[in-house]
Coordinates of C-alpha atoms in Angstrom, one line a residue:
Chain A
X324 CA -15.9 -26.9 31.7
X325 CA -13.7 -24.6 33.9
X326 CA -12.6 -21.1 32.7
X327 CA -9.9 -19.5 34.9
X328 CA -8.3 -15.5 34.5
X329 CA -4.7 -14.3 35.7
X330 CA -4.0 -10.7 35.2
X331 CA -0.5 -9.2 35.3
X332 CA -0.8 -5.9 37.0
X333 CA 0.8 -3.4 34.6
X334 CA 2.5 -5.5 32.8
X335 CA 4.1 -5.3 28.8
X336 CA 5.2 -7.3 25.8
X337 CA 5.7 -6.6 22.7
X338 CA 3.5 -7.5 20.2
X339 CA 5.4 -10.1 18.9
X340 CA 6.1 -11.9 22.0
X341 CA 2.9 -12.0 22.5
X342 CA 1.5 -13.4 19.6
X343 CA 4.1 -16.2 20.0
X344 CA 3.0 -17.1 23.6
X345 CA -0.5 -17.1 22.4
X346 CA -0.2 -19.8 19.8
X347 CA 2.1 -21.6 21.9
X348 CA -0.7 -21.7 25.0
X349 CA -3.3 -22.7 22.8
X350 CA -0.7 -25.9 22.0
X351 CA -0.9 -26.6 25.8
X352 CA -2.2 -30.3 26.8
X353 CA -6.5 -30.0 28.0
X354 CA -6.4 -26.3 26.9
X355 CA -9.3 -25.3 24.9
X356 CA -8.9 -22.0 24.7
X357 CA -6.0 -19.8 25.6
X358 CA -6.1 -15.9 25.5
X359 CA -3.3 -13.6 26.2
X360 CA -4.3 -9.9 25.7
X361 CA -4.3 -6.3 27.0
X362 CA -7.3 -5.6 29.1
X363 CA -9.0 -3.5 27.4
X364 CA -12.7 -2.7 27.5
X365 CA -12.8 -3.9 23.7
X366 CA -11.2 -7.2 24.4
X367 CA -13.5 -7.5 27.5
X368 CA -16.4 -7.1 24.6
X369 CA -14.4 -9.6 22.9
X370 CA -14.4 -12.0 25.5
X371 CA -18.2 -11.8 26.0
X372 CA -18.8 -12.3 23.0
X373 CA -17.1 -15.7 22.6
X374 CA -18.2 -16.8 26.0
X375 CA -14.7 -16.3 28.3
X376 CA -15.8 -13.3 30.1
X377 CA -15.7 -14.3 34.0
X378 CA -16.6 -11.6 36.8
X379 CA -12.8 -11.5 37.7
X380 CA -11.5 -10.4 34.6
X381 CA -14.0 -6.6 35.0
X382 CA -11.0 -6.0 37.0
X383 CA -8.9 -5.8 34.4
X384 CA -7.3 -2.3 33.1
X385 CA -6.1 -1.2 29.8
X386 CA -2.2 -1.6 30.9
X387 CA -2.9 -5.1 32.5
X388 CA -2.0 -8.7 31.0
X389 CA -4.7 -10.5 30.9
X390 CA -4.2 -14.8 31.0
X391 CA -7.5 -16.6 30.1
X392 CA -7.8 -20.3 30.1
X393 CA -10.8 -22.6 29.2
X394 CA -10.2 -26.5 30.1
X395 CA -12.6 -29.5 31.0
X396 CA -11.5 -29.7 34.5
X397 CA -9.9 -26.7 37.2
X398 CA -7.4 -28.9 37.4
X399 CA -6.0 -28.8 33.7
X400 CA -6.9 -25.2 34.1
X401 CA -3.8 -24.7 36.8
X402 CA -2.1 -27.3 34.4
X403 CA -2.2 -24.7 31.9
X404 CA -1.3 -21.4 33.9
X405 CA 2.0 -23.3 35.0
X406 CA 2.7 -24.1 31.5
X407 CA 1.9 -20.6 30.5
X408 CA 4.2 -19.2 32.9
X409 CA 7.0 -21.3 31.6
X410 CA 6.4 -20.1 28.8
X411 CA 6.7 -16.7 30.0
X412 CA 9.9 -17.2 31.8
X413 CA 11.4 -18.6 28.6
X414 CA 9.8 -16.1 26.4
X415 CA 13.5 -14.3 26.1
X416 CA 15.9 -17.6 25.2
X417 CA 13.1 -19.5 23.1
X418 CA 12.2 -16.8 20.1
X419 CA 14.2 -19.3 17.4
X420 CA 14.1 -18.4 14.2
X421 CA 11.7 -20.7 13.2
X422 CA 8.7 -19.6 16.0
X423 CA 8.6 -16.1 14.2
X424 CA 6.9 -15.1 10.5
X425 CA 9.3 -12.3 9.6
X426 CA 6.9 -9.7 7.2
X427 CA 10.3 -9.3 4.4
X428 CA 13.5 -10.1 3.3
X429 CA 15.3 -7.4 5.1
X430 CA 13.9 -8.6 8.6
X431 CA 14.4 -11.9 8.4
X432 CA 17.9 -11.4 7.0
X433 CA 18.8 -8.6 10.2
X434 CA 17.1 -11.5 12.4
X435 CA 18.8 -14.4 11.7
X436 CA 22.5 -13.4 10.5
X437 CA 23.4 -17.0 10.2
X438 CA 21.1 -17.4 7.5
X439 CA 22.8 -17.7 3.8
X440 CA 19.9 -19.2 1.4
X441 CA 16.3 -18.0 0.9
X442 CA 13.9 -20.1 -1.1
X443 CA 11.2 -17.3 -2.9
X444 CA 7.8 -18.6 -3.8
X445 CA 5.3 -15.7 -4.4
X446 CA 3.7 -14.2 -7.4
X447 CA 5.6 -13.4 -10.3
X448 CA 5.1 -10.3 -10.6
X449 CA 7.3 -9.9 -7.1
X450 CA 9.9 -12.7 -7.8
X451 CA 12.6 -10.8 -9.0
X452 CA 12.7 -7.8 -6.8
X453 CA 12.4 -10.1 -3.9
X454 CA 14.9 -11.8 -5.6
X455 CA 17.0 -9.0 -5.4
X456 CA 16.3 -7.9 -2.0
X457 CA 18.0 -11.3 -1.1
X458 CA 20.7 -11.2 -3.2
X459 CA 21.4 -7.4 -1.8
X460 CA 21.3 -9.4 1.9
X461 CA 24.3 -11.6 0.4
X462 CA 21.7 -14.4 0.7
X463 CA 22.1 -17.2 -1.6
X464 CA 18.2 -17.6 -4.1
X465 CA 16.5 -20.8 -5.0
X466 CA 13.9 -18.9 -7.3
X467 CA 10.5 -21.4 -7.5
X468 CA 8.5 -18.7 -8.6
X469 CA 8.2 -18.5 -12.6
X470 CA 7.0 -15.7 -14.6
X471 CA 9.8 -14.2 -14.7
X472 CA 11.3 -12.0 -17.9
X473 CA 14.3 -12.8 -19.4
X474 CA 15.4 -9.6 -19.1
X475 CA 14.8 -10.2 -15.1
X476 CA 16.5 -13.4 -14.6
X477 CA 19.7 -12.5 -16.6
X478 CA 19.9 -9.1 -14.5
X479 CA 19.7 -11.2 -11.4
X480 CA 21.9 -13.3 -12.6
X481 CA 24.4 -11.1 -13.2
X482 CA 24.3 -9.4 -9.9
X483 CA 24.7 -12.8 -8.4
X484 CA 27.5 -13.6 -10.5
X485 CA 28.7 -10.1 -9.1
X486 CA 28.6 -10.7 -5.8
X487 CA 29.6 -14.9 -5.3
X488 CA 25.9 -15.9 -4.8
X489 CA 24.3 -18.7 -6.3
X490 CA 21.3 -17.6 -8.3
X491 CA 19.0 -20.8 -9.2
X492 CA 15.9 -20.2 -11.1
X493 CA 13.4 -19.2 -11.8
X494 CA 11.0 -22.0 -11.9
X495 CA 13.7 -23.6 -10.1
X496 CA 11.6 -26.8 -8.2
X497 CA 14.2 -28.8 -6.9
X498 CA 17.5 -28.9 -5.5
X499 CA 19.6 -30.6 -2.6
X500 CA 22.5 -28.8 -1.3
X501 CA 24.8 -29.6 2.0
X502 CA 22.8 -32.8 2.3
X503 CA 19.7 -30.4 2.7
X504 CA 16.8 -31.1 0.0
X505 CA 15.0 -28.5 -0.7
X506 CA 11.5 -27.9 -2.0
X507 CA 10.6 -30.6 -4.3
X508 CA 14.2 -32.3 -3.3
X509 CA 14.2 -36.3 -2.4
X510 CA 16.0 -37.4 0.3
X511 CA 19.1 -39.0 -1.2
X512 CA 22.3 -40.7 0.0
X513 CA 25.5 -37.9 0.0
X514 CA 27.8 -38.8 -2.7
X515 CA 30.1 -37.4 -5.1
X516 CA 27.5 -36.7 -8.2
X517 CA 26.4 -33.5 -8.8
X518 CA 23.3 -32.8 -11.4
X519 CA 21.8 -30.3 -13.0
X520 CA 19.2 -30.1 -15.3
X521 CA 16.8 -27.9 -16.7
X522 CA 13.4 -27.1 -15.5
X523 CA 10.5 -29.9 -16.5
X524 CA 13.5 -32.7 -17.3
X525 CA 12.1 -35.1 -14.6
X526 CA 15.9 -35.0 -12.8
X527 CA 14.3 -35.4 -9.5
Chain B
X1131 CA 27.2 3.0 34.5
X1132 CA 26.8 3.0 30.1
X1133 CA 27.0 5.7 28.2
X1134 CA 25.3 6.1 24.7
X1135 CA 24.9 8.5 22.4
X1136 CA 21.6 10.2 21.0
X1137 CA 21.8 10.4 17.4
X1138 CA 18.6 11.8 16.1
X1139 CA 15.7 12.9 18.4
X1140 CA 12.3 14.5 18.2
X1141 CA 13.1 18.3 18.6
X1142 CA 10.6 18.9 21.1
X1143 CA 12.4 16.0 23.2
X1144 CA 15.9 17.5 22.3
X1145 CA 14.9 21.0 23.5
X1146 CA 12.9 19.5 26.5
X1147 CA 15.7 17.6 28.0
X1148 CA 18.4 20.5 26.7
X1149 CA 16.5 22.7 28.9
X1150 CA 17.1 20.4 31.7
X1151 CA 13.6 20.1 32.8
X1152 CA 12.7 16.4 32.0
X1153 CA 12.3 14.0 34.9
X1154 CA 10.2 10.6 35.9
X1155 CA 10.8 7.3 36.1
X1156 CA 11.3 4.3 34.1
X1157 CA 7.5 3.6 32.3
X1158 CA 8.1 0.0 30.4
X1159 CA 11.2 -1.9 29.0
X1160 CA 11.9 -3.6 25.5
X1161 CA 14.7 -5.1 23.7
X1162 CA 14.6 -2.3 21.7
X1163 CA 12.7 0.8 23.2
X1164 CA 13.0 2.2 27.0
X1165 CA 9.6 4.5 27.8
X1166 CA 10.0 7.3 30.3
X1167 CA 7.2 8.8 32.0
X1168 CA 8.0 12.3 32.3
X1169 CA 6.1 13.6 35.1
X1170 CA 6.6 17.4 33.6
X1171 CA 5.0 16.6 30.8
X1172 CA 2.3 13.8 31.8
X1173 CA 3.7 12.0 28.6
X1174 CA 5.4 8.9 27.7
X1175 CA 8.7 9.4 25.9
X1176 CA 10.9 6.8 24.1
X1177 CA 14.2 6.4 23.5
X1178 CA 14.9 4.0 20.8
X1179 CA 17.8 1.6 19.5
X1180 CA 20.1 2.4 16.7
X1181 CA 17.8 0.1 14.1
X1182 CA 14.9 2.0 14.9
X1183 CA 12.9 5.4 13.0
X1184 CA 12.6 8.6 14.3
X1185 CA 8.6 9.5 16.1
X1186 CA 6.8 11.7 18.2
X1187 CA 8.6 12.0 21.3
X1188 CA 11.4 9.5 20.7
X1189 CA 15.1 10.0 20.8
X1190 CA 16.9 7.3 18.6
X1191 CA 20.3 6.3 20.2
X1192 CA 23.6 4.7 19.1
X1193 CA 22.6 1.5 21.5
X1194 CA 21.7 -1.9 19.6
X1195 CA 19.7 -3.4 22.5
X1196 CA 18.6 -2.1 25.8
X1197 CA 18.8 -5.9 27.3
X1198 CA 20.6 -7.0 30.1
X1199 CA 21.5 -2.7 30.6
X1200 CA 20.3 -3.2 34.6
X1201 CA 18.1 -0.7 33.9
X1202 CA 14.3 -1.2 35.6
X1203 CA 10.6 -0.3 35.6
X1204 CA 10.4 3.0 37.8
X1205 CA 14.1 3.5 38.2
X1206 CA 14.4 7.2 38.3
X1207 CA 15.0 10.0 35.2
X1208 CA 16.4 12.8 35.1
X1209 CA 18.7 15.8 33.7
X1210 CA 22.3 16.7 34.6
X1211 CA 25.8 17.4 33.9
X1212 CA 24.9 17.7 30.1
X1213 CA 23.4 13.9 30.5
X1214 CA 19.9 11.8 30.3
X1215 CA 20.3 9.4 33.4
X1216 CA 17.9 6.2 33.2
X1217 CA 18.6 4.7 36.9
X1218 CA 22.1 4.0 37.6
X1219 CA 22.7 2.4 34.6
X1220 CA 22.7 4.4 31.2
X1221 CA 23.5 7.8 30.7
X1222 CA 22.5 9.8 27.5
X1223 CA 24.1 12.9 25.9
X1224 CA 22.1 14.3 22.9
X1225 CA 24.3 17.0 21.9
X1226 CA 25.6 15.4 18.3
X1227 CA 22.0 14.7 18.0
X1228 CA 20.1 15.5 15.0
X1229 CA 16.8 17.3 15.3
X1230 CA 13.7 15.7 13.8
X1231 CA 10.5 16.8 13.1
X1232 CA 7.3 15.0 12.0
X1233 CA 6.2 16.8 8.5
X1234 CA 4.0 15.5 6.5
X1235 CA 4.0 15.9 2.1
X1236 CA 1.8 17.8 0.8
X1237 CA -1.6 16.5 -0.8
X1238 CA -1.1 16.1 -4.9
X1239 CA -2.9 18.7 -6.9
X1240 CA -3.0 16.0 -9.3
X1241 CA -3.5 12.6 -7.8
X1242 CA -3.2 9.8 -10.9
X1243 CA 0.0 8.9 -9.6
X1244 CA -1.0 8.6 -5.7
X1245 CA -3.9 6.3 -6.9
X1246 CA -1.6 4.5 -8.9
X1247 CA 0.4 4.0 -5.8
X1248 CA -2.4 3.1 -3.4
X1249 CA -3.4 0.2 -5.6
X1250 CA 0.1 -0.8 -5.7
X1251 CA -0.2 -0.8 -1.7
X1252 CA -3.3 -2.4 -1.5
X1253 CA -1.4 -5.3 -3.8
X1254 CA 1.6 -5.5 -1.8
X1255 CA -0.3 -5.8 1.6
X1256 CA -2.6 -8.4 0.4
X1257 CA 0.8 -10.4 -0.4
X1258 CA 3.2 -9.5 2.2
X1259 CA 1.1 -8.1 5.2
X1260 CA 1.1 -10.3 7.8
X1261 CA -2.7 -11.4 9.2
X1262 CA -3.6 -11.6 12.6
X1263 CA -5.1 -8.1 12.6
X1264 CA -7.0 -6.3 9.8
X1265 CA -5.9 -8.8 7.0
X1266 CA -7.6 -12.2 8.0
X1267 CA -5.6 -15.3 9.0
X1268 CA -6.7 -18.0 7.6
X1269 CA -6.0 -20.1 10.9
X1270 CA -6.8 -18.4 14.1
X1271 CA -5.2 -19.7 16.9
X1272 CA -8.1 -19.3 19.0
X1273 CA -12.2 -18.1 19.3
X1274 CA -11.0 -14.6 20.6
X1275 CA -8.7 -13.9 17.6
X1276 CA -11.6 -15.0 15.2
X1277 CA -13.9 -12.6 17.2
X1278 CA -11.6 -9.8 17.1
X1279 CA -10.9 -10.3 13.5
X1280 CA -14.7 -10.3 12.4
X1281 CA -15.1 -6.8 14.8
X1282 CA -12.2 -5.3 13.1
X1283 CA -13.4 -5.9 9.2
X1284 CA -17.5 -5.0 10.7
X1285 CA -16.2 -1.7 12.0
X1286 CA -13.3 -0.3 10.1
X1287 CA -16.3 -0.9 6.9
X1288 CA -18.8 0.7 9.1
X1289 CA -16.4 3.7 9.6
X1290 CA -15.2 4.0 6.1
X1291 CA -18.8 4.5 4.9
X1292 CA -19.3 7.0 7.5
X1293 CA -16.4 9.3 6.3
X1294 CA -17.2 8.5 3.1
X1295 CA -20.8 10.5 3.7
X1296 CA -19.1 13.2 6.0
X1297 CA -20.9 12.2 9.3
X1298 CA -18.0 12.9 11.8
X1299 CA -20.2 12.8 15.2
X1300 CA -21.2 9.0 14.2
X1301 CA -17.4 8.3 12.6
X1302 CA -16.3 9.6 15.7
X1303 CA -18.3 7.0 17.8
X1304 CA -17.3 4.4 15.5
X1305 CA -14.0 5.2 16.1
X1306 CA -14.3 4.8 19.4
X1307 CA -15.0 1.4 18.9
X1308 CA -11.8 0.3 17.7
X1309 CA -9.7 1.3 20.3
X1310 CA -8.4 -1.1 22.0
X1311 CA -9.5 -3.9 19.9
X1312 CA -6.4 -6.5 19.8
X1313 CA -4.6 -8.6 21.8
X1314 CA -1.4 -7.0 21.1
X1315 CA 0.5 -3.7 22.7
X1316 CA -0.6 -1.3 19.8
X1317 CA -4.3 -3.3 19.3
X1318 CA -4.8 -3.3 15.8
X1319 CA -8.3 -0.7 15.9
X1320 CA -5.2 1.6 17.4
X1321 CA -2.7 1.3 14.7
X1322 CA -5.5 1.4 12.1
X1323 CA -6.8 4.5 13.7
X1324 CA -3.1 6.3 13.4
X1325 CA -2.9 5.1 9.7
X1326 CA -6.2 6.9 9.4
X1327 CA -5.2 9.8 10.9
X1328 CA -2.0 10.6 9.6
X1329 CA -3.6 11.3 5.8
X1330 CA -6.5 13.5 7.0
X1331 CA -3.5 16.1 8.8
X1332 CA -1.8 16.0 5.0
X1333 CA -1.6 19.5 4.3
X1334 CA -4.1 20.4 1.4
X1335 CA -6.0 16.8 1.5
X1336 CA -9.4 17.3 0.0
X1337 CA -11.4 15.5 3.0
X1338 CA -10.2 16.8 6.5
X1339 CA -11.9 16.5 9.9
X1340 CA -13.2 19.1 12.2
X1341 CA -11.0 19.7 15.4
X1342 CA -13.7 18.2 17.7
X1343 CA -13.8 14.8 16.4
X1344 CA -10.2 14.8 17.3
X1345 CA -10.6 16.4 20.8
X1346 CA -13.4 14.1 21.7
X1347 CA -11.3 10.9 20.4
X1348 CA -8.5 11.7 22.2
X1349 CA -10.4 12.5 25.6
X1350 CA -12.3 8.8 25.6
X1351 CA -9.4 7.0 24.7
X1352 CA -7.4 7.5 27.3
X1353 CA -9.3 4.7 29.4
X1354 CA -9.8 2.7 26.3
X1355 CA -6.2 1.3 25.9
X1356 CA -2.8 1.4 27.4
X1357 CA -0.9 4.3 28.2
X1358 CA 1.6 3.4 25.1
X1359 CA -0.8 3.0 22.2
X1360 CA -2.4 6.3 23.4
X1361 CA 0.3 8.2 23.3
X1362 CA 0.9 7.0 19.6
X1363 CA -3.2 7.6 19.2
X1364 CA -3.0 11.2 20.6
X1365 CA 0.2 12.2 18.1
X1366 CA -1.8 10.8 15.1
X1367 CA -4.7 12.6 16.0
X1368 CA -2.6 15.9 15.9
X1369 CA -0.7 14.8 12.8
X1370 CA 2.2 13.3 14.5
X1371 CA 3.9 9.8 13.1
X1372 CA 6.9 8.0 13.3
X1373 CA 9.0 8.8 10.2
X1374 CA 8.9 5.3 8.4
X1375 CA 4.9 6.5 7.9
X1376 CA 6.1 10.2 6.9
X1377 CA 8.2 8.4 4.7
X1378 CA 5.4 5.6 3.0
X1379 CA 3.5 8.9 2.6
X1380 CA 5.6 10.6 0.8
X1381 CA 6.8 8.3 -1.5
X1382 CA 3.3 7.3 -2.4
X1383 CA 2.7 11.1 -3.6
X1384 CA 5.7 12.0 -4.9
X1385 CA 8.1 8.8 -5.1
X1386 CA 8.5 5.5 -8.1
X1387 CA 6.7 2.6 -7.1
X1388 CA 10.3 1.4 -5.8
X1389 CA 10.2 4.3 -3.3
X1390 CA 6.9 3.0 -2.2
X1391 CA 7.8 -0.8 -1.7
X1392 CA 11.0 0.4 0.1
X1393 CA 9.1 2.3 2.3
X1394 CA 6.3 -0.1 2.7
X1395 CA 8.3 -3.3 3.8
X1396 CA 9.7 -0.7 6.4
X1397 CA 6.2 0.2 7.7
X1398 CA 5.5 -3.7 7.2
X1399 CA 8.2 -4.4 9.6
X1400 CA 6.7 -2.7 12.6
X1401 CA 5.5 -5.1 15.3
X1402 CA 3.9 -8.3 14.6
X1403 CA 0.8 -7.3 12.6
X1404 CA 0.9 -3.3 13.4
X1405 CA 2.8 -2.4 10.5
X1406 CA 0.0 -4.1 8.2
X1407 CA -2.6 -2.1 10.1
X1408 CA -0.9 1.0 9.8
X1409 CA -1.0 0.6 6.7
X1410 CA -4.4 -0.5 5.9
X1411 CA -5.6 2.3 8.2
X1412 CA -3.6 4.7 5.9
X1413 CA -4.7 3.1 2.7
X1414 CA -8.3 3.3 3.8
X1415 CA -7.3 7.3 4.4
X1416 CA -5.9 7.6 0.9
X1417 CA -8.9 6.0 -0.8
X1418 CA -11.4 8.0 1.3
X1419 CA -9.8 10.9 0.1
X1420 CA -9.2 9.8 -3.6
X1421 CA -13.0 9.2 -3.6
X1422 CA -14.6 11.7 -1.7
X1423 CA -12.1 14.0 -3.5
X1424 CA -13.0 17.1 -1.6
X1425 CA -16.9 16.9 -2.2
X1426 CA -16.8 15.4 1.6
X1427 CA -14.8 18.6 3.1
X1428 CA -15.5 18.9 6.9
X1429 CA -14.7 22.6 8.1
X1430 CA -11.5 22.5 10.5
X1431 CA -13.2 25.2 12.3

């Protein structure tokens, strides 16, 4: 087993980049273990711990980049670091939409201004104000959650109706639109018939 | 050359560079932040895109992205003709500017509503935080993230029970022991730590901390982590936070639990998991202080 350490002298990204090229190392074909972290003295701890720490990464400082690959061979090793620094150099045209977890609504919807749908699935207790919060980001809802009060869904509604979104749900399980099916949706034929039915009807 | 505008700022920024002394060079470079090391100060400083909150030492400007500026690490900075030049590229007037300063809400006389609030935070967290940091992911991408997961929960407990009983010199070490811990720019013991630190400087909290456990943080940190997550380290250790905390904070005392959700996916929003330890660092500060409720009071002096 062959573990091999680059550091970047003084080098920066943010957190979120970071935790992208991370997962995406570990991916890597014959990596075992990829790290990408700040030096620090606590993630040097870190790395003894779990068995990575090699003499060569002591050097390390706090504001350094540190690149820590374990492989079966030295070979797949270097394999690795070249992938890694692909990785690096596409780090600015590859963050799709779909490579990041957005924490709410309101990011997601500033991130990806081409988005017009959101699908909510969370506790009822949240559903309708995040409802709501996609609604206010002109984003059309799909509603799976259920607990929902009446008093809820007909506000939501409402505001939908307000502002030209569509407003399906709650306990809304299954739908296909554009071609797309979503949640529980089958992939169908496009035609010219249109259905909808009731939660619990079987229509799917 | 591009010029931009400074529409709010720190005041102590504002006046610095007002009075013409602020120079240095180019520290580190985002999408959405440039950091300046001013070399009469020996302090990083931050000026900020439009989308972004007012903080310590940060001057938020009319700019939506700082990519592709042809600005660089160590380009020169300095003051004149009225302007902030960064390099050869980008130019900065601050004087339609709005000052901002970091005050913090007072502690509730009565606190049935902040506990209220806290539980509402703890909830919302536990649903919307995003893992990787303090809150557990339930698939690590690698041996190092489950490692620095486990130190994280072991250490942020062992500290909570050792503010709980008032022992600062041993808090203090503990403390100690979560800086740095994290793969990320702001590690998540860091962010955790400012969370922390922002509720004990609350002006009348019950539990506070004696100026020395401060003093000795900040002086063994410096080493501990990079120059970026200790300046945001040192400024929570005097009180100092970026305003979308000052903001959570003050809508958990005096707000509706709308305020605090509003707030909240604000401080959520911060970095990849930093916002959810922010948070969790300043719910564990909250709690301490709801249960301690002042029989745990450290002298200041």
């Amino acid at each position: 087993m062959s573990i091999k350490v680059v550091i970047k002298k003084s080098t920066y990204f943010d957190s979120v980049s970071l935790m992208s090229l991370s997962t995406k190392a570990n991916q890597l074909p014959g990596v075992e273990q990829a790290v990408i972290a700040m030096g620090t003295e606590m993630n040097k701890e870190v790395l003894r711990n779990v068995g990575l720490l090699i003499p060569e990464i002591e050097e390390a400082k706090s504001s350094d980049l540190m690149i820590v690959v374990k492989a079966e061979t030295d070979e797949l090793c270097d394999d690795a670091f070249a992938g890694i620094e692909e990785l690096f150099a596409k780090k600015g045209v590859t963050k799709g939409a779909s490579e990041i977890k957005y924490a709410t609504i309101d990011s997601a919807a500033k991130s990806i201004p081409e988005a017009n749908l959101a699908i909510i699935s969370v506790n009822g207790a949240f559903a309708a104000r995040e409802a709501r919060k996609a609604l206010e980001n002109d984003l059309h809802v799909m509603l799976f959650s259920d607990n929902v009060s009446i008093e809820e869904e007909i506000s939501l509604k409402q505001y939908a109706h307000e502002k030209g979104l569509l407003m399906m749900g709650p306990d809304c399980g299954t739908a296909i639109i554009g071609n797309v099916a979503l949640c529980f949706g089958n992939a169908v034929r496009k035609g010219s018939i249109g259905i909808v039915a009731a939660s619990g009807t079987g229509s799917q | 050359m591009i010029q931009a505008q400074a529409l709010s700022s720190d005041a102590d920024f504002l006046n610095q560079v007002a009075s013409g002394v602020f120079s240095g060079s180019v520290h580190s470079l985002f999408d959405r932040t440039i950091n300046l090391h001013c070399r009469e100060k020996e302090e990083l400083f931050t000026i900020a895109c439009v989308e972004l909150d007012n903080g310590p030492n940060t001057l938020v400007t009319d700019r939506k992205r700082f990519q592709n500026l042809g600005v660089a690490v160590d380009d020169p900075v300095f003051v004149r003709d009225g302007a902030l030049f960064i390099g050869q590229a980008l130019a900065l007037t601050w004087q339609q500017a709005k000052q901002w300063e970091c005050r913090l809400p007072v502690y509730p006389e009565k606190d049935q509503k902040l506990r209220e609030h806290v539980a509402v935070i703890k909830e919302y967290v536990a649903a919307h935080g995003k893992p990787g940091g303090l809150k557990k992911t339930s698939s690590p991408a690698n041996v190092f993230e489950a490692e620095v997961s486990a130190l994280l929960g072991a250490r942020t407990s062992q500290l909570y029970q050792s503010l709980a009983l008032g022992r600062w010199s041993e808090a203090c070490e503990l403390a100690i022991g979560l800086v740095g811990l994290g793969p990320g720019l702001t590690p998540s013991g860091d962010d955790y730590l400012a969370g922390l630190f922002s509720v004990y400087h609350l002006p009348n909290a019950p539990c506070c901390l004696p100026y020395p456990f401060f003093e000795k943080l900040a002086l063994a940190t410096r080493q501990r982590t990079n120059e970026i997550s200790y300046m945001m380290l040192k400024k929570a250790a005097v009180g100092q936070v970026r305003e979308s905390i000052v903001s959570l904070l003050q809508a958990a005392i005096e707000g509706t639990v709308e305020d605090v959700i509003r707030s909240l996916d604000k401080v959520l929003s911060i970095g990849s998991s930093s916002g959810t330890d922010l948070t969790m660092g300043l719910v564990s500060g909250l709690m301490l202080q709801l249960e301690t409720g002042g029989n745990v009071c450290l002298s200041k002096s």
